[in-house]
PDB file of C-alpha atoms in Angstrom:
ATOM      1  CA  MET A 934     164.124  -1.900  61.621  1.00  0.00           C
ATOM      2  CA  GLU A 935     166.447  -2.147  58.172  1.00  0.00           C
ATOM      3  CA  SER A 936     165.662  -4.754  56.321  1.00  0.00           C
ATOM      4  CA  ARG A 937     168.656  -7.120  56.244  1.00  0.00           C
ATOM      5  CA  PHE A 938     166.605 -10.536  53.845  1.00  0.00           C
ATOM      6  CA  ALA A 939     165.203  -8.545  51.466  1.00  0.00           C
ATOM      7  CA  LEU A 940     168.001  -5.827  50.504  1.00  0.00           C
ATOM      8  CA  ASP A 941     170.859  -8.981  51.001  1.00  0.00           C
ATOM      9  CA  PHE A 942     168.302 -10.274  47.955  1.00  0.00           C
ATOM     10  CA  ALA A 943     168.078  -7.288  45.921  1.00  0.00           C
ATOM     11  CA  TYR A 944     171.923  -7.040  46.921  1.00  0.00           C
ATOM     12  CA  GLN A 945     172.030 -10.496  45.231  1.00  0.00           C
ATOM     13  CA  LYS A 946     169.677  -9.433  41.802  1.00  0.00           C
ATOM     14  CA  LYS A 947     171.534  -6.500  41.243  1.00  0.00           C
ATOM     15  CA  ARG A 948     175.010  -8.666  41.003  1.00  0.00           C
ATOM     16  CA  ILE A 949     173.259 -11.192  38.629  1.00  0.00           C
ATOM     17  CA  PHE A 950     171.854  -8.675  36.501  1.00  0.00           C
ATOM     18  CA  ASP A 951     175.906  -7.066  35.210  1.00  0.00           C
ATOM     19  CA  GLN A 952     176.799 -10.692  35.671  1.00  0.00           C
ATOM     20  CA  MET A 953     173.972 -11.366  32.483  1.00  0.00           C
ATOM     21  CA  ALA A 954     174.871  -7.827  31.089  1.00  0.00           C
ATOM     22  CA  SER A 955     177.953  -8.398  30.382  1.00  0.00           C
ATOM     23  CA  MET A 956     177.204 -12.369  29.268  1.00  0.00           C
ATOM     24  CA  HIS A 957     174.633 -10.735  27.026  1.00  0.00           C
ATOM     25  CA  PHE A 958     177.289  -8.336  25.292  1.00  0.00           C
ATOM     26  CA  ARG A 959     179.924 -10.569  25.106  1.00  0.00           C
ATOM     27  CA  LEU A 960     177.457 -12.892  22.686  1.00  0.00           C
ATOM     28  CA  SER A 961     176.137  -9.924  20.859  1.00  0.00           C
ATOM     29  CA  ASP A 962     179.947  -8.758  20.476  1.00  0.00           C
ATOM     30  CA  ARG A 963     180.752 -12.692  18.982  1.00  0.00           C
ATOM     31  CA  TYR A 964     177.253 -13.016  16.564  1.00  0.00           C
ATOM     32  CA  ARG A 965     178.261  -9.211  15.220  1.00  0.00           C
ATOM     33  CA  PHE A 966     181.513 -11.036  14.855  1.00  0.00           C
ATOM     34  CA  TYR A 967     180.349 -13.799  12.665  1.00  0.00           C
ATOM     35  CA  THR A 968     177.863 -11.603  10.837  1.00  0.00           C
ATOM     36  CA  ARG A 969     180.515  -9.518   9.734  1.00  0.00           C
ATOM     37  CA  ALA A 970     182.841 -12.466   8.850  1.00  0.00           C
ATOM     38  CA  GLU A 971     180.634 -14.542   6.873  1.00  0.00           C
ATOM     39  CA  ASP A 972     179.400 -10.746   4.959  1.00  0.00           C
ATOM     40  CA  THR A 973     183.325 -10.503   4.214  1.00  0.00           C
ATOM     41  CA  PHE A 974     183.463 -13.454   3.074  1.00  0.00           C
ATOM     42  CA  GLU A 975     180.563 -13.897   0.883  1.00  0.00           C
ATOM     43  CA  ILE A 976     181.115  -9.928  -0.391  1.00  0.00           C
ATOM     44  CA  ILE A 977     184.786 -10.897  -1.732  1.00  0.00           C
ATOM     45  CA  SER A 978     183.796 -14.763  -2.863  1.00  0.00           C
ATOM     46  CA  SER A 979     181.029 -12.755  -4.653  1.00  0.00           C
ATOM     47  CA  VAL A 980     183.559 -10.026  -6.595  1.00  0.00           C
ATOM     48  CA  LEU A 981     186.610 -13.102  -6.837  1.00  0.00           C
ATOM     49  CA  LEU A 982     183.272 -14.772  -8.789  1.00  0.00           C
ATOM     50  CA  CYS A 983     182.457 -12.082 -11.037  1.00  0.00           C
ATOM     51  CA  GLY A 984     186.053 -11.909 -12.021  1.00  0.00           C
ATOM     52  CA  LEU A 985     186.370 -15.360 -13.260  1.00  0.00           C
ATOM     53  CA  THR A 986     183.518 -14.839 -15.487  1.00  0.00           C
ATOM     54  CA  PHE A 987     185.530 -12.872 -17.887  1.00  0.00           C
ATOM     55  CA  PHE A 988     188.214 -14.796 -16.999  1.00  0.00           C
ATOM     56  CA  ASP A 989     190.057 -16.167 -20.240  1.00  0.00           C
ATOM     57  CA  TYR A 990     190.964 -19.817 -18.680  1.00  0.00           C
ATOM     58  CA  GLU A 991     191.557 -21.663 -22.520  1.00  0.00           C
ATOM     59  CA  LYS A 992     194.710 -18.348 -22.803  1.00  0.00           C
ATOM     60  CA  TYR A 993     195.853 -18.470 -18.994  1.00  0.00           C
ATOM     61  CA  THR A 994     195.198 -21.647 -17.717  1.00  0.00           C
ATOM     62  CA  GLU A 995     194.965 -25.805 -19.693  1.00  0.00           C
ATOM     63  CA  LEU A 996     191.193 -25.106 -18.977  1.00  0.00           C
ATOM     64  CA  SER A 997     188.121 -26.136 -21.450  1.00  0.00           C
ATOM     65  CA  ALA A 998     185.945 -23.356 -22.007  1.00  0.00           C
ATOM     66  CA  SER A 999     183.923 -25.699 -21.025  1.00  0.00           C
ATOM     67  CA  ALA A1000     184.944 -27.338 -17.825  1.00  0.00           C
ATOM     68  CA  SER A1001     185.633 -23.345 -16.752  1.00  0.00           C
ATOM     69  CA  THR A1002     181.933 -22.411 -17.003  1.00  0.00           C
ATOM     70  CA  ALA A1003     181.744 -26.086 -15.018  1.00  0.00           C
ATOM     71  CA  TYR A1004     183.772 -24.943 -12.124  1.00  0.00           C
ATOM     72  CA  VAL A1005     182.747 -20.967 -11.713  1.00  0.00           C
ATOM     73  CA  GLY A1006     178.813 -22.805 -12.063  1.00  0.00           C
ATOM     74  CA  VAL A1007     179.498 -24.632  -8.680  1.00  0.00           C
ATOM     75  CA  ILE A1008     181.427 -22.191  -7.000  1.00  0.00           C
ATOM     76  CA  SER A1009     178.346 -19.734  -7.830  1.00  0.00           C
ATOM     77  CA  ILE A1010     176.191 -23.014  -6.271  1.00  0.00           C
ATOM     78  CA  LEU A1011     177.773 -23.072  -3.159  1.00  0.00           C
ATOM     79  CA  ILE A1012     178.077 -18.908  -2.744  1.00  0.00           C
ATOM     80  CA  PHE A1013     174.535 -19.310  -2.983  1.00  0.00           C
ATOM     81  CA  ALA A1014     174.185 -22.073  -0.713  1.00  0.00           C
ATOM     82  CA  PHE A1015     176.750 -20.238   2.042  1.00  0.00           C
ATOM     83  CA  THR A1016     173.938 -16.927   1.545  1.00  0.00           C
ATOM     84  CA  LEU A1017     171.335 -19.744   1.813  1.00  0.00           C
ATOM     85  CA  ILE A1018     173.253 -20.825   5.114  1.00  0.00           C
ATOM     86  CA  LYS A1019     174.179 -17.508   6.543  1.00  0.00           C
ATOM     87  CA  GLN A1020     170.801 -16.603   6.920  1.00  0.00           C
ATOM     88  CA  LYS A1021     168.869 -19.301   8.768  1.00  0.00           C
ATOM     89  CA  LEU A1022     171.728 -18.737  11.137  1.00  0.00           C
ATOM     90  CA  SER A1023     170.864 -14.707  11.392  1.00  0.00           C
ATOM     91  CA  PHE A1024     173.934 -14.568  13.662  1.00  0.00           C
ATOM     92  CA  SER A1025     172.863 -10.525  12.780  1.00  0.00           C
ATOM     93  CA  GLN A1026     169.483 -11.287  14.608  1.00  0.00           C
ATOM     94  CA  LEU A1027     171.250 -13.042  17.191  1.00  0.00           C
ATOM     95  CA  SER A1028     173.219 -10.474  17.593  1.00  0.00           C
ATOM     96  CA  GLU A1029     171.227  -7.323  17.909  1.00  0.00           C
ATOM     97  CA  LYS A1030     168.709  -9.637  20.372  1.00  0.00           C
ATOM     98  CA  HIS A1031     171.800 -10.142  23.552  1.00  0.00           C
ATOM     99  CA  ASN A1032     172.709  -6.181  22.489  1.00  0.00           C
ATOM    100  CA  ILE A1033     169.078  -4.960  23.340  1.00  0.00           C
ATOM    101  CA  ALA A1034     169.014  -8.302  26.169  1.00  0.00           C
ATOM    102  CA  GLY A1035     171.889  -6.826  27.763  1.00  0.00           C
ATOM    103  CA  LYS A1036     171.124  -2.642  27.515  1.00  0.00           C
ATOM    104  CA  MET A1037     167.586  -4.146  29.459  1.00  0.00           C
ATOM    105  CA  TYR A1038     169.920  -5.838  32.430  1.00  0.00           C
ATOM    106  CA  SER A1039     172.095  -2.474  32.753  1.00  0.00           C
ATOM    107  CA  GLN A1040     168.926   0.058  33.040  1.00  0.00           C
ATOM    108  CA  ALA A1041     167.503  -3.132  35.719  1.00  0.00           C
ATOM    109  CA  LYS A1042     170.919  -2.437  37.724  1.00  0.00           C
ATOM    110  CA  LEU A1043     170.899   0.675  37.611  1.00  0.00           C
ATOM    111  CA  ASP A1044     167.896   0.617  38.947  1.00  0.00           C
ATOM    112  CA  ILE A1045     168.460  -1.746  41.639  1.00  0.00           C
ATOM    113  CA  THR A1046     171.281  -0.061  42.784  1.00  0.00           C
ATOM    114  CA  SER A1047     169.490   2.983  43.256  1.00  0.00           C
ATOM    115  CA  LYS A1048     166.828   0.970  44.769  1.00  0.00           C
ATOM    116  CA  ILE A1049     169.697  -0.360  47.493  1.00  0.00           C
ATOM    117  CA  TYR A1050     170.386   3.237  48.470  1.00  0.00           C
ATOM    118  CA  GLU A1051     166.943   4.652  48.538  1.00  0.00           C
ATOM    119  CA  TRP A1052     165.528   1.078  50.526  1.00  0.00           C
ATOM    120  CA  SER A1053     168.789   0.763  53.274  1.00  0.00           C
ATOM    121  CA  ILE A1054     167.560   4.986  53.420  1.00  0.00           C
ATOM    122  CA  ASN A1055     163.997   4.830  54.543  1.00  0.00           C
ATOM    123  CA  CYS A1056     163.378   2.138  56.285  1.00  0.00           C
ATOM    124  CA  VAL A1057     161.329  -0.142  54.203  1.00  0.00           C
ATOM    125  CA  SER A1058     159.799  -3.854  54.819  1.00  0.00           C
ATOM    126  CA  ASP A1059     160.694  -7.195  53.310  1.00  0.00           C
ATOM    127  CA  LYS A1060     157.186  -7.582  51.573  1.00  0.00           C
ATOM    128  CA  TYR A1061     157.832  -4.141  49.830  1.00  0.00           C
ATOM    129  CA  ILE A1062     161.409  -4.573  48.611  1.00  0.00           C
ATOM    130  CA  LEU A1063     159.739  -8.125  47.271  1.00  0.00           C
ATOM    131  CA  ASP A1064     156.878  -7.078  45.861  1.00  0.00           C
ATOM    132  CA  TYR A1065     158.940  -3.925  43.784  1.00  0.00           C
ATOM    133  CA  ILE A1066     161.500  -6.777  42.922  1.00  0.00           C
ATOM    134  CA  ASN A1067     158.829  -8.912  41.487  1.00  0.00           C
ATOM    135  CA  GLU A1068     157.470  -6.648  39.711  1.00  0.00           C
ATOM    136  CA  HIS A1069     159.644  -4.709  37.318  1.00  0.00           C
ATOM    137  CA  TYR A1070     162.286  -7.152  36.757  1.00  0.00           C
ATOM    138  CA  ASN A1071     159.927 -10.415  36.157  1.00  0.00           C
ATOM    139  CA  SER A1072     160.008  -9.502  32.367  1.00  0.00           C
ATOM    140  CA  LEU A1073     163.133  -9.630  32.216  1.00  0.00           C
ATOM    141  CA  ASN A1074     162.116 -13.653  32.090  1.00  0.00           C
ATOM    142  CA  GLU A1075     161.777 -13.210  28.689  1.00  0.00           C
ATOM    143  CA  LEU A1076     164.602 -12.270  27.310  1.00  0.00           C
ATOM    144  CA  PRO A1077     167.052 -14.512  25.114  1.00  0.00           C
ATOM    145  CA  GLN A1078     168.768 -17.028  27.552  1.00  0.00           C
ATOM    146  CA  ILE A1079     171.963 -17.281  28.059  1.00  0.00           C
ATOM    147  CA  PRO A1080     172.648 -20.723  25.875  1.00  0.00           C
ATOM    148  CA  GLU A1081     173.157 -23.417  28.831  1.00  0.00           C
ATOM    149  CA  LYS A1082     176.815 -24.860  27.605  1.00  0.00           C
ATOM    150  CA  GLN A1083     177.924 -21.644  27.099  1.00  0.00           C
ATOM    151  CA  PHE A1084     177.086 -20.590  30.820  1.00  0.00           C
ATOM    152  CA  ASN A1085     180.009 -21.292  32.661  1.00  0.00           C
ATOM    153  CA  LYS A1086     182.202 -20.316  30.446  1.00  0.00           C
ATOM    154  CA  LEU A1087     180.561 -16.373  30.167  1.00  0.00           C
ATOM    155  CA  LYS A1088     180.268 -16.562  33.500  1.00  0.00           C
ATOM    156  CA  HIS A1089     184.272 -17.073  33.945  1.00  0.00           C
ATOM    157  CA  TRP A1090     184.665 -14.361  31.755  1.00  0.00           C
ATOM    158  CA  HIS A1091     182.851 -12.803  33.344  1.00  0.00           C
ATOM    159  CA  GLN A1092     184.333 -12.780  36.537  1.00  0.00           C
ATOM    160  CA  SER A1093     187.960 -12.410  35.510  1.00  0.00           C
ATOM    161  CA  LYS A1094     187.045  -9.140  33.644  1.00  0.00           C
ATOM    162  CA  ILE A1095     185.980  -7.672  37.349  1.00  0.00           C
ATOM    163  CA  GLU A1096     189.195  -8.618  38.787  1.00  0.00           C
ATOM    164  CA  MET A1097     191.463  -7.196  35.989  1.00  0.00           C
ATOM    165  CA  SER A1098     188.674  -4.737  36.450  1.00  0.00           C
ATOM    166  CA  LYS A1099     190.503  -3.977  40.108  1.00  0.00           C
ATOM    167  CA  PHE A1100     193.284  -4.549  39.541  1.00  0.00           C
ATOM    168  CA  LEU A1101     193.383  -1.953  37.084  1.00  0.00           C
ATOM    169  CA  ASP A1102     192.295   0.417  39.739  1.00  0.00           C
ATOM    170  CA  GLU A1103     195.253  -0.689  42.121  1.00  0.00           C
ATOM    171  CA  HIS A1104     197.381  -0.434  38.695  1.00  0.00           C
ATOM    172  CA  LYS A1105     196.566   3.040  37.781  1.00  0.00           C
ATOM    173  CA  ASN A1106     199.642   4.026  36.037  1.00  0.00           C
ATOM    174  CA  ASP A1107     201.318   0.818  34.282  1.00  0.00           C
ATOM    175  CA  PHE A1108     200.688   0.688  30.576  1.00  0.00           C
ATOM    176  CA  TRP A1109     197.592  -1.178  29.614  1.00  0.00           C
ATOM    177  CA  LEU A1110     199.729  -4.731  27.744  1.00  0.00           C
ATOM    178  CA  PHE A1111     202.068  -4.285  31.077  1.00  0.00           C
ATOM    179  CA  CYS A1112     199.284  -4.661  33.495  1.00  0.00           C
ATOM    180  CA  LYS A1113     197.669  -7.239  30.876  1.00  0.00           C
ATOM    181  CA  ILE A1114     200.935  -9.840  31.154  1.00  0.00           C
ATOM    182  CA  LYS A1115     201.152  -8.930  35.287  1.00  0.00           C
ATOM    183  CA  PHE A1116     197.919  -9.913  35.502  1.00  0.00           C
ATOM    184  CA  TRP A1117     197.787 -13.229  33.510  1.00  0.00           C
ATOM    185  CA  PHE A1118     201.112 -13.744  35.866  1.00  0.00           C
ATOM    186  CA  ARG A1119     198.905 -12.849  38.383  1.00  0.00           C
ATOM    187  CA  ASN A1120     196.910 -16.147  38.213  1.00  0.00           C
ATOM    188  CA  PHE A1121     198.653 -17.638  37.137  1.00  0.00           C
ATOM    189  CA  ARG A1122     200.839 -17.738  39.972  1.00  0.00           C
ATOM    190  CA  ARG A1123     198.527 -18.818  42.203  1.00  0.00           C
ATOM    191  CA  LYS A1124     197.892 -22.461  40.712  1.00  0.00           C
TER     192      LYS A1124
END
């Protein structure tokens, strides 16, 4: 006799793995964007500072040599402080950690999907299924956690992404931008 409780639990785990993969990939993309923005700001400000070092302030502005040196010095200190803060925040490391977590959850989802198919064809006991899930997926608890204050927002984003995917399946021949607008208005009208 086929086990319903354990299979339902496995389907629930699959859904959770999918959601967690989406959340981690979303956080990874966000932190990667922050890293690129920081790096861009740092490079541009450093290049401008180098250019200002050779600028003749007395000739083109009303600043004295000592005032211009002071301004360049203060800007240099601010850029150095920014660099230290950037290293402390380490958005690039956070991006990489969440990317790896997303990949691991994606792999777990693929694995459990094939196992669910196998378990639904063969008669497998609840205990076997639950033991398999416990044994193979407990290590996922060691991955970086989704920050509590971002969980609901990321969950909403994931669910919206799923609905948009279903909507796109129904509107294969429409232009992408048109689909986004129709999807947004469809959801707006429901409220």
